[in-house]
mmCIF file of C-alpha atoms and ligand atoms in Angstrom:
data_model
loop_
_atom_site.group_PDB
_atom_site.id
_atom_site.type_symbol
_atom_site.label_atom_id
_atom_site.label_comp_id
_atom_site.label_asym_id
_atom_site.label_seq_id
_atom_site.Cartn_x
_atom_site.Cartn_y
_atom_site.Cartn_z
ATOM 1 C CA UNK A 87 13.505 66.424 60.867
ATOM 2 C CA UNK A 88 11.682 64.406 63.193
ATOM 3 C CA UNK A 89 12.361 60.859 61.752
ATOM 4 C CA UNK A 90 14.637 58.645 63.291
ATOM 5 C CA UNK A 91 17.439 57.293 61.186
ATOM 6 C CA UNK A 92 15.830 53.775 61.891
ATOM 7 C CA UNK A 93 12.828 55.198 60.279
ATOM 8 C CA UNK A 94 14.393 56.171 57.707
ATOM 9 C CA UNK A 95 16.489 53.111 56.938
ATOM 10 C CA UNK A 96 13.017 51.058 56.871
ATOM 11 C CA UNK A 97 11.560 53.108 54.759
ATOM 12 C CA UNK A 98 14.014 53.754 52.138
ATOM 13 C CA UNK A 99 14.624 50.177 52.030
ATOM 14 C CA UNK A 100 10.866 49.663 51.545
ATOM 15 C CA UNK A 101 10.940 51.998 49.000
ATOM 16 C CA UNK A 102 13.780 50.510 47.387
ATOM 17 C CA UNK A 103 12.746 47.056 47.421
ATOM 18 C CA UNK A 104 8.868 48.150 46.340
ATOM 19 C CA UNK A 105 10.782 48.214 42.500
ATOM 20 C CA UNK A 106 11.068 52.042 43.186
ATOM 21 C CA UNK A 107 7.430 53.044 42.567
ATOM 22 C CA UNK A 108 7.601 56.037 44.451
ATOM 23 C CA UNK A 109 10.172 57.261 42.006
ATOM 24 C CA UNK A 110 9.009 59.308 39.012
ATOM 25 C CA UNK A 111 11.953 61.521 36.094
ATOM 26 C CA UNK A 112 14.513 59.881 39.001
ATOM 27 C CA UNK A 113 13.191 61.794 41.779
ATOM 28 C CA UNK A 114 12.045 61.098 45.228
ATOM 29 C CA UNK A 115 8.380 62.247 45.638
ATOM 30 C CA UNK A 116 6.592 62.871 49.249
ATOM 31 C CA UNK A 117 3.471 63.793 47.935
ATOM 32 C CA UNK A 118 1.769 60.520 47.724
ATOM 33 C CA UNK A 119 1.862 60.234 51.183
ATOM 34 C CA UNK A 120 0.640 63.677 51.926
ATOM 35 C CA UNK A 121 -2.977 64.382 53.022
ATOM 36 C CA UNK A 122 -4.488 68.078 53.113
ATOM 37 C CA UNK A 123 -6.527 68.874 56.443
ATOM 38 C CA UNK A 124 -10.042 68.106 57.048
ATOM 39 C CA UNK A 125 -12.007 70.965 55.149
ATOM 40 C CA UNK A 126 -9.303 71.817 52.522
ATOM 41 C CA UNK A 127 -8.893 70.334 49.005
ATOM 42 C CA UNK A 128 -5.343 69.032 47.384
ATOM 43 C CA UNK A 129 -4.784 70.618 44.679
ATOM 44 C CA UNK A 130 -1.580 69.665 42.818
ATOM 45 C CA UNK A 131 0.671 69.461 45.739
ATOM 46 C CA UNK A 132 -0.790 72.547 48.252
ATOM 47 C CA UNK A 133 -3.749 72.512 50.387
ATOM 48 C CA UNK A 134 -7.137 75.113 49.516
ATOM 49 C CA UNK A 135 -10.005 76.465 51.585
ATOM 50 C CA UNK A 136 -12.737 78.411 50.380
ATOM 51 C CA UNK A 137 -13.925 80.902 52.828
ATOM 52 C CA UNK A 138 -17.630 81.669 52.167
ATOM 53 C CA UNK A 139 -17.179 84.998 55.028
ATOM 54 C CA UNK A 140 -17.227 88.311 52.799
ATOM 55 C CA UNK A 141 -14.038 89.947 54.163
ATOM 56 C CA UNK A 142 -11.702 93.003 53.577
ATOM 57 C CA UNK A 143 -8.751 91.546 51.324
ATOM 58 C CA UNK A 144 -6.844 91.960 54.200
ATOM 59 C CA UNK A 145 -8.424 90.792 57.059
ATOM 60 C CA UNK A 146 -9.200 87.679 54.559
ATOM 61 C CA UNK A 147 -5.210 87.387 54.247
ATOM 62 C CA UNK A 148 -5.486 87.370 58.404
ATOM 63 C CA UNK A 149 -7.636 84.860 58.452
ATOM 64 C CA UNK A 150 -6.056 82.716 55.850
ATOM 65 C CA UNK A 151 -2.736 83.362 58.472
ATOM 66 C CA UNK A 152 -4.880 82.447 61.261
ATOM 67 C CA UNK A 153 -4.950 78.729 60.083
ATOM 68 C CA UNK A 154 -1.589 78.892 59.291
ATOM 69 C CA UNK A 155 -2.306 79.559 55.246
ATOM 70 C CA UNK A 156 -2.291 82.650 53.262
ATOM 71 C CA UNK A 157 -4.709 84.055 50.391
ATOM 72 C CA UNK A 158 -4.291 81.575 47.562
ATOM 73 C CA UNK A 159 -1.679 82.182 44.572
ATOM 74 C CA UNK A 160 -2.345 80.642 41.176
ATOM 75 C CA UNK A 161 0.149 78.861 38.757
ATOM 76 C CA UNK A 162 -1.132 77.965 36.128
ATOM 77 C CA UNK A 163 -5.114 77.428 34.586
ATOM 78 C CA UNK A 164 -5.473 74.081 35.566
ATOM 79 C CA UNK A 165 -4.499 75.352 39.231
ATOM 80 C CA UNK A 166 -7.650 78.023 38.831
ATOM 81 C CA UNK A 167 -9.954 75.624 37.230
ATOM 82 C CA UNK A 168 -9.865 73.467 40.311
ATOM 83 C CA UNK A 169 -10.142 76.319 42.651
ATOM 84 C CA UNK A 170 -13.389 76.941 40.844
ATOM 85 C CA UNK A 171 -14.381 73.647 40.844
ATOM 86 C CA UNK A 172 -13.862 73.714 44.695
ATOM 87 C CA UNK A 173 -15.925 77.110 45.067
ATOM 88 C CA UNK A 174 -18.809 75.508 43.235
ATOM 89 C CA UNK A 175 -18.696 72.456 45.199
ATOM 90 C CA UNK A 176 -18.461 74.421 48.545
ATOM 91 C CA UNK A 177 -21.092 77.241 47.834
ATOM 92 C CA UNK A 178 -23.588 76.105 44.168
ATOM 93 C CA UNK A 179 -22.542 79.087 42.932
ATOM 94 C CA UNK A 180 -19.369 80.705 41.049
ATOM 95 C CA UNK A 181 -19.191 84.367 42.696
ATOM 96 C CA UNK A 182 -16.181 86.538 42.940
ATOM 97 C CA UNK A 183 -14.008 85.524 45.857
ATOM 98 C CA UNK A 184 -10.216 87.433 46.766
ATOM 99 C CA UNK A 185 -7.286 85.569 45.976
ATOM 100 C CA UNK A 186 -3.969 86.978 47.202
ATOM 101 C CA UNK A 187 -2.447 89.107 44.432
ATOM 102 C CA UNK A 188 -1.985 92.733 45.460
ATOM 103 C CA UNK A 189 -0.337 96.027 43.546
ATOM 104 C CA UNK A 190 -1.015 98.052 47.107
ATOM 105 C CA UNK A 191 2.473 99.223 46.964
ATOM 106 C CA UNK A 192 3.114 99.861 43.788
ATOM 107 C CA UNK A 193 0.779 100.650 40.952
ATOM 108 C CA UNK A 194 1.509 97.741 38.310
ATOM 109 C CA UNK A 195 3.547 95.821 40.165
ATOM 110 C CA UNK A 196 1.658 92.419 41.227
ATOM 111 C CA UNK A 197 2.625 90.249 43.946
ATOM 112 C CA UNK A 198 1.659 87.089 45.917
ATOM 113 C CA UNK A 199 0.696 87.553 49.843
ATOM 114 C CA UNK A 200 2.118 83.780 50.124
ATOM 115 C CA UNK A 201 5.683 85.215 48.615
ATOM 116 C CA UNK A 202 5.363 82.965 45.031
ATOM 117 C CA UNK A 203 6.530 85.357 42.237
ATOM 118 C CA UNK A 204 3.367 85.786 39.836
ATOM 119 C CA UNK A 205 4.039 84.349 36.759
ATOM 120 C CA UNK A 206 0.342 82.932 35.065
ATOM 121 C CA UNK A 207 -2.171 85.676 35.391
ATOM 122 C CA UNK A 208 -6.042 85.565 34.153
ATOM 123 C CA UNK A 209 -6.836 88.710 33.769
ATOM 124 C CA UNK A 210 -10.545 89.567 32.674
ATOM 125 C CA UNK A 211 -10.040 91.875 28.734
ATOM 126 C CA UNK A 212 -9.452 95.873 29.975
ATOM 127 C CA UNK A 213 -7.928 94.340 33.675
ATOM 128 C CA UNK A 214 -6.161 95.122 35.931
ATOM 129 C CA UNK A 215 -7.677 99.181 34.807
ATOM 130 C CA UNK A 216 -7.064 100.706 38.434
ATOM 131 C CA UNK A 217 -10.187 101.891 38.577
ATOM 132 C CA UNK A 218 -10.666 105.573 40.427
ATOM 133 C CA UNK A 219 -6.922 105.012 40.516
ATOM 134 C CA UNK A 220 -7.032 102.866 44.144
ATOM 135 C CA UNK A 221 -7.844 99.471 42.851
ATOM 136 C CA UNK A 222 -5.147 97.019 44.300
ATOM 137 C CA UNK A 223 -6.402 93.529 44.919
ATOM 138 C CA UNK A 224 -7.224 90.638 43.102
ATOM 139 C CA UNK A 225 -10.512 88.885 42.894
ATOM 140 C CA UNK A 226 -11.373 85.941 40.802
ATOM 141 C CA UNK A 227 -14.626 84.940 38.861
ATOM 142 C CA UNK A 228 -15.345 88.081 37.959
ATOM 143 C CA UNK A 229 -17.628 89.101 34.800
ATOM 144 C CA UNK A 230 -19.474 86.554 32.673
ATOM 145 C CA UNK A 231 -15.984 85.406 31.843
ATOM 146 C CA UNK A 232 -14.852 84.418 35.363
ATOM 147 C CA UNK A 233 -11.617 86.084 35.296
ATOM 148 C CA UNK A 234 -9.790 87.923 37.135
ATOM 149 C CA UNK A 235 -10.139 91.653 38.135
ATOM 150 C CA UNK A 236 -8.582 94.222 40.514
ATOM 151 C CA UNK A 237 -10.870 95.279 43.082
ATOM 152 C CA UNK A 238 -10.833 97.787 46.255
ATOM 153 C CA UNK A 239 -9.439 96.004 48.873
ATOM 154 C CA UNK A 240 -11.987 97.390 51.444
ATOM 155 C CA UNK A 241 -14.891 95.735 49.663
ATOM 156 C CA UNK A 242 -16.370 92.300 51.247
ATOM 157 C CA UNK A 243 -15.494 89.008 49.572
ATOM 158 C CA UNK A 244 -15.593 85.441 50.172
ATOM 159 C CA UNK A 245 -11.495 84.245 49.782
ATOM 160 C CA UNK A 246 -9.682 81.316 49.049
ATOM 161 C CA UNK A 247 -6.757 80.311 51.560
ATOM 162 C CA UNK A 248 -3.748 78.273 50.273
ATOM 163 C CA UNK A 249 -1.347 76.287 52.790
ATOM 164 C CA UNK A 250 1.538 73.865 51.767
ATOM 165 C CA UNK A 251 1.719 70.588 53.141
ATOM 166 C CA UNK A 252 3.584 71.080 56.241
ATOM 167 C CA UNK A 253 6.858 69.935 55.913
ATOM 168 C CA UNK A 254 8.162 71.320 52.685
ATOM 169 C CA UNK A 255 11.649 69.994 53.209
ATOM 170 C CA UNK A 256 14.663 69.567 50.869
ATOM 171 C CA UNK A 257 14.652 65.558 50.888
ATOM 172 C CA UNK A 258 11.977 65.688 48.338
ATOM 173 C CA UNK A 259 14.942 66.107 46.474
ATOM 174 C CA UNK A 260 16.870 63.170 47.977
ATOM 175 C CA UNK A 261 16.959 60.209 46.541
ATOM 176 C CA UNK A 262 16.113 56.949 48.419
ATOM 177 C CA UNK A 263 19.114 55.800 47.396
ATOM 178 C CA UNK A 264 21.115 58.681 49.691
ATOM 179 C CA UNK A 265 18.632 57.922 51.945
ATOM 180 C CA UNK A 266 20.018 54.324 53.038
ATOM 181 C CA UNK A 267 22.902 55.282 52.491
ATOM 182 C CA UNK A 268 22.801 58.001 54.830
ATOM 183 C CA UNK A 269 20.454 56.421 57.378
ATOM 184 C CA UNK A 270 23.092 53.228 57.664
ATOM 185 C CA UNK A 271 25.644 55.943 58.026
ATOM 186 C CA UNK A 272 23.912 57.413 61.055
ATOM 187 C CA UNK A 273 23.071 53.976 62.496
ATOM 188 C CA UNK A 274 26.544 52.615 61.975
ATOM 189 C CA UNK A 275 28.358 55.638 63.549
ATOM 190 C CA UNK A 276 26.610 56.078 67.001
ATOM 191 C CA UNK A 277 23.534 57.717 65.830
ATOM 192 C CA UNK A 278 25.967 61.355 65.748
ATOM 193 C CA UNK A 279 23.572 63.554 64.211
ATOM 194 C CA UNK A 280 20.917 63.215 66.282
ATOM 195 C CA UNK A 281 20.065 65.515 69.563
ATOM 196 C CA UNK A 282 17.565 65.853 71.881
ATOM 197 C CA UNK A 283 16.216 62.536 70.265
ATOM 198 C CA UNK A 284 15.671 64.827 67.125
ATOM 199 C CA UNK A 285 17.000 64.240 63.761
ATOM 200 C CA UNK A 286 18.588 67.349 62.122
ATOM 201 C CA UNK A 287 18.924 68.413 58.624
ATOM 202 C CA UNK A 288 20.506 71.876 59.304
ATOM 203 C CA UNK A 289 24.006 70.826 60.256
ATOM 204 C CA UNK A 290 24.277 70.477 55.987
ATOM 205 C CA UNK A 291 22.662 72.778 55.133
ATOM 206 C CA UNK A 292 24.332 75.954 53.757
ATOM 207 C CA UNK A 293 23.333 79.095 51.837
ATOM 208 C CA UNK A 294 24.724 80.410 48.504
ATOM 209 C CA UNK A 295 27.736 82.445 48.323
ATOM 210 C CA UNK A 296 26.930 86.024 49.520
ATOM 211 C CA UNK A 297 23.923 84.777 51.736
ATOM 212 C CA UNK A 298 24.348 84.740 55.599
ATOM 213 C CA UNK A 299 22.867 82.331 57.410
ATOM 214 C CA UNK A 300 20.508 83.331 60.326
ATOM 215 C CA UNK A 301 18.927 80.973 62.547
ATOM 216 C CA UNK A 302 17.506 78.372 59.078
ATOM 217 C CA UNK A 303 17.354 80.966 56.344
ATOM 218 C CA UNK A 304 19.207 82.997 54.510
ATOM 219 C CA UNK A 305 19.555 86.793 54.358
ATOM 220 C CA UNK A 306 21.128 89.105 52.157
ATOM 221 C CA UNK A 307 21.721 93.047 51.936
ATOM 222 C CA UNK A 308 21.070 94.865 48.739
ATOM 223 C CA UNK A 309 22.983 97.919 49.084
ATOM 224 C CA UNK A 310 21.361 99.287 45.396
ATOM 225 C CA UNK A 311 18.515 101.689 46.543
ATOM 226 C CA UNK A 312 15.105 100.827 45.049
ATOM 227 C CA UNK A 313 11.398 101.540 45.555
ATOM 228 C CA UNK A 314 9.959 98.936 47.924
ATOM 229 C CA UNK A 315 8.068 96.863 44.830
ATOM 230 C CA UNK A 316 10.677 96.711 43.621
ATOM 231 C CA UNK A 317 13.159 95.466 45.867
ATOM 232 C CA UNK A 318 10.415 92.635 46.572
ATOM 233 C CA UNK A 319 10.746 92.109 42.688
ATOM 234 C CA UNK A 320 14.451 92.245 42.968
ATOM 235 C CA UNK A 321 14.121 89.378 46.124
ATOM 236 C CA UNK A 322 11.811 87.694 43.965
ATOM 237 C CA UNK A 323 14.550 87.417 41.102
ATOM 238 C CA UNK A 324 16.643 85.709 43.301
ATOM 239 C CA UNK A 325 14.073 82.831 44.830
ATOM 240 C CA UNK A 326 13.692 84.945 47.987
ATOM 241 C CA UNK A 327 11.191 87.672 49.398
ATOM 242 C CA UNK A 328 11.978 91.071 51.345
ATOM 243 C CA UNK A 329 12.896 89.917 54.758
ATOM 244 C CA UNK A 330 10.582 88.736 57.813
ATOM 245 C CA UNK A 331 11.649 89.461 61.488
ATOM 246 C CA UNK A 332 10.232 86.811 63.944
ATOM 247 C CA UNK A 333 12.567 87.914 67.264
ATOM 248 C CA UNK A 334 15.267 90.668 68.528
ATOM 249 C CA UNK A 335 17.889 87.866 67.922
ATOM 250 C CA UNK A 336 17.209 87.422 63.949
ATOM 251 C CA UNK A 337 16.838 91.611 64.069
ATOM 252 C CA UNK A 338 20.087 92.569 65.554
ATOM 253 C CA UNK A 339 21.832 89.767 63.266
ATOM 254 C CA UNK A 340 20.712 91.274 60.249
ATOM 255 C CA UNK A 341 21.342 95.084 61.610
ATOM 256 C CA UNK A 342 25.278 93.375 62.290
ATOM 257 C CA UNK A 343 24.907 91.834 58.296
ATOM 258 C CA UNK A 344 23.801 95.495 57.149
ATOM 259 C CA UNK A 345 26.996 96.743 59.048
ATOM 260 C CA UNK A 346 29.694 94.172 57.466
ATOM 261 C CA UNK A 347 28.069 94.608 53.987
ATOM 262 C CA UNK A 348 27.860 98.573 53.884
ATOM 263 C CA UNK A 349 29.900 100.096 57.190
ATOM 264 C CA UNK A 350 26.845 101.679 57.878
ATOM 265 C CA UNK A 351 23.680 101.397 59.781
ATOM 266 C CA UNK A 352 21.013 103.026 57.414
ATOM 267 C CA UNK A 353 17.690 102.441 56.958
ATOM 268 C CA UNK A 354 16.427 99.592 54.617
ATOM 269 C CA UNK A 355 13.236 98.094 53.797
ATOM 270 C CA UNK A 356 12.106 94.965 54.943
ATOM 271 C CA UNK A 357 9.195 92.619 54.043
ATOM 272 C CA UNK A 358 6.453 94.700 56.145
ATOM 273 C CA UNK A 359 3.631 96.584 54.842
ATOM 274 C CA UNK A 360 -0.067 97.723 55.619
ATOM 275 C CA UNK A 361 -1.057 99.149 52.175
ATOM 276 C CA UNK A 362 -3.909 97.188 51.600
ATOM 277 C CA UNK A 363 -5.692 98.095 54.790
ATOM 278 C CA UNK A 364 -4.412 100.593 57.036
ATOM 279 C CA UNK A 365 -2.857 99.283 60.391
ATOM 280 C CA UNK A 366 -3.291 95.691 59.297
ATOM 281 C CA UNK A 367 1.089 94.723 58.634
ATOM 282 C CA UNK A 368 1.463 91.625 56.635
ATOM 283 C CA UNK A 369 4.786 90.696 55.763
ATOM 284 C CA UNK A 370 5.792 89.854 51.487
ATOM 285 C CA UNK A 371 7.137 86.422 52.128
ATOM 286 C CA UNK A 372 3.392 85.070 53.505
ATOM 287 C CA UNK A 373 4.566 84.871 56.993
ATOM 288 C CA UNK A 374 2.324 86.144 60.212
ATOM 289 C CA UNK A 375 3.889 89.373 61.573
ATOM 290 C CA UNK A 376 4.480 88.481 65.194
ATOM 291 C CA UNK A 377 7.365 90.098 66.233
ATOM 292 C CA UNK A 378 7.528 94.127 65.893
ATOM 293 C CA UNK A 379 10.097 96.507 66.957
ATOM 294 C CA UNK A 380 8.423 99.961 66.593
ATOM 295 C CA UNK A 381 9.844 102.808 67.028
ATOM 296 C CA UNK A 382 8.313 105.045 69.752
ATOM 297 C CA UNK A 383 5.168 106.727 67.757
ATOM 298 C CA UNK A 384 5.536 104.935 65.081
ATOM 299 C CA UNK A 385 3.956 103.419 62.435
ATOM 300 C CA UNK A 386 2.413 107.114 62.313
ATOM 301 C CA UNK A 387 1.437 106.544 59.132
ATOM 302 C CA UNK A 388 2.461 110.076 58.096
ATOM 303 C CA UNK A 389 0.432 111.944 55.611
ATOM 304 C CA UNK A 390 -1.933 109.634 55.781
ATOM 305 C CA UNK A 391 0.217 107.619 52.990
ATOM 306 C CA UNK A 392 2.995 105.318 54.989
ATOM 307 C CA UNK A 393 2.730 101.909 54.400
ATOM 308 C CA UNK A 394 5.938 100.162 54.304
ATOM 309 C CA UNK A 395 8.735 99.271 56.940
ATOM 310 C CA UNK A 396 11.854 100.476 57.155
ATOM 311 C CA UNK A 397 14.142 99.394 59.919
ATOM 312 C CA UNK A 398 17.310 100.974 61.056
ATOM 313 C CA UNK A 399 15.503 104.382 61.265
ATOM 314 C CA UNK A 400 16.346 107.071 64.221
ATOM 315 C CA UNK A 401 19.038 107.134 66.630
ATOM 316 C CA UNK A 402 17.493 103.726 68.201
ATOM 317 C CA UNK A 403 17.533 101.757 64.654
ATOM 318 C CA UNK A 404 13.742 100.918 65.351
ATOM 319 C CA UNK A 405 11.554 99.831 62.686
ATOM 320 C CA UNK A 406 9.304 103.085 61.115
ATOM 321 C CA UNK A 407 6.490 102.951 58.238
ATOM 322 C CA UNK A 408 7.802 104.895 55.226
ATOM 323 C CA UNK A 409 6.643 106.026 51.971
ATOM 324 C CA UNK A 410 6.589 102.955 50.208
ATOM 325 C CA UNK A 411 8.411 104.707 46.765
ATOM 326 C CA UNK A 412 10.920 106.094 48.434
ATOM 327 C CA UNK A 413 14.430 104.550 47.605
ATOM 328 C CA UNK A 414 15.970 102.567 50.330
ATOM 329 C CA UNK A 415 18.581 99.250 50.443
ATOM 330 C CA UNK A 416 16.748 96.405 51.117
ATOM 331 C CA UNK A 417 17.682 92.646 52.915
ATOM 332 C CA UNK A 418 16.034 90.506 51.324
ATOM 333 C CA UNK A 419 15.499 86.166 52.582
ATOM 334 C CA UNK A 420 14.904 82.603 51.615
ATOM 335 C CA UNK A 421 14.825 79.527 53.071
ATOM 336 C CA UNK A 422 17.078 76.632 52.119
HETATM 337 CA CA1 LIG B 769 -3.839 99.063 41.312
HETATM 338 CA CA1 LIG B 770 -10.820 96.615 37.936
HETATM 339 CA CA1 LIG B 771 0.017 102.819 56.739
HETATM 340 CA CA1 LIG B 772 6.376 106.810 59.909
#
């Protein structure tokens, strides 16, 4: 977003005239040029940290946040052999450490803290077991076997932090190709899509049918009550999380979505929760919670057992913690 067109017109004719080496299966790759921060290892094409601090799960997810990362998902086996590589490089030894998978809500039902649908697991034989019936977060190397286990989420580990290169943007996808093309189009016709001496993307960019655009993602109301698992799951099915809320702007444009959609204004869950540490709210999609709009008294945390957010709730359609398997709508989002 912050290239100029001239930029990009050198470039893509360097990479043109280069005999395309930076194309691989016809595709446009960034990643060569891409460098993790000091102190964090490259791993495929994200960033990782190991944390040698014993924290909560959570407050290791907060600190992961802190640097602008979250609690590391895994893909696939050569993904965790090189995060074990990385811990034994960065400590001599191979000792459990959290990573950010978490059934907190839902007994069962696993899910990244970055947003990443879990697909490869590495479960240790007899895991996940729930043990005492409150085990609900993930830690790695566990057992002679190094694999993974679900753990308290109160008990003290090292972590491991994941973060994506910064700019994750969609002309990975572009060809360099479109890229002079486009760039000579800009040039040649006054330089009209830049502003403020910036370069924007979003003026193409639209979401799929029955998405509404809000600020640069995409929302959607799912009128179908379900528990809030599994309206993440549901999100999840559909490339997208359980909504984040970063201002009152993005907040009352979803409440007016919920109102088109349904002709109602009733409560439905969005992406917030504190069930893996009480009073610590972490939203599903991996993004720092910022932004609240509490009702007055609330979260009370109720029963002792409220730990995920429903908005819409009371005459002032403030945002209350709920019972997390009670069955609400849902909006779910994605980015483009
Ligand atoms: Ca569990
Ligand atoms: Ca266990
Ligand atoms: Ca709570
Ligand atoms: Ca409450």
């Amino acid at each position: 977003m912050k290239l100029s067109a001239v930029f990009l017109l050198v470039f893509s004719m360097m990479a043109l005239t280069s005999g395309l080496r930076y194309f691989h299966h016809g595709r446009f790759y960034w990643r060569h040029f891409r460098i993790c921060p000091h102190g964090w290892t490259k791993i495929n094409s994200r960033c990782f940290r190991y944390v040698a601090t014993p924290m909560t799960w959570a407050n290791a997810e907060k600190n992961c946040l802190s640097m602008g990362a979250n609690l590391a998902s895994v893909h696939n086996l050569y993904e965790y052999r090189q995060i074990q590589a990385m811990i034994h490089r960065r400590s001599c030894n191979s000792r459990e450490a959290w990573l950010g998978g978490t059934d907190a809500q839902q007994e069962r039902t696993w899910l990244w803290s970055d947003g990443s649908p879990m697909r490869y697991t590495n479960w240790c034989r007899g895991e996940p077991n729930n043990a005492g019936g409150s085990q609900h977060c993930l830690q790695m190397n566990f057992s002679g076997a190094k694999c993974w286990d679900d753990l308290w989420c109160n008990h003290n580990l090292p972590s491991v932090c994941v973060k994506r290169f910064r700019r994750r943007i969609s002309i990975m996808k572009l060809s360099a190709v479109f890229l002079l093309v486009f760039s000579m189009m800009a040039l040649t016709s006054g330089l009209r899509y830049f502003h403020h001496g910036r370069f924007y993307w979003r003026h193409f960019r639209i979401c799929p049918h029955g998405w509404t655009k809000i600020n640069s993602r995409c929302f959607r109301y799912v009128a179908t009550p379900m528990t809030w698992a599994n309206a993440e799951k549901n999100c999840l099915s559909m490339g997208a999380n359980l909504a984040s809320v970063h201002n009152l702007y993005e907040y009352r444009r979803i409440q007016a979505m919920i109102r088109a959609g349904s002709c109602s204004c009733r409560e439905a869950w969005l992406g917030g929760s504190d069930a893996q540490q009480e009073r610590t709210w972490l939203w599903s999609d991996g993004s720092p919670m910022r932004y609240t709009n509490w009702c007055r008294g609330e979260p009370n945390n109720a029963g002792g057992s409220q730990h995920c957010l429903q908005m819409n709730w009371s005459g002032a359609k403030c945002w209350d913690d709920l019972w997390c398997n009670h069955n609400l709508p849902s909006v779910c989002v994605k980015r483009f």
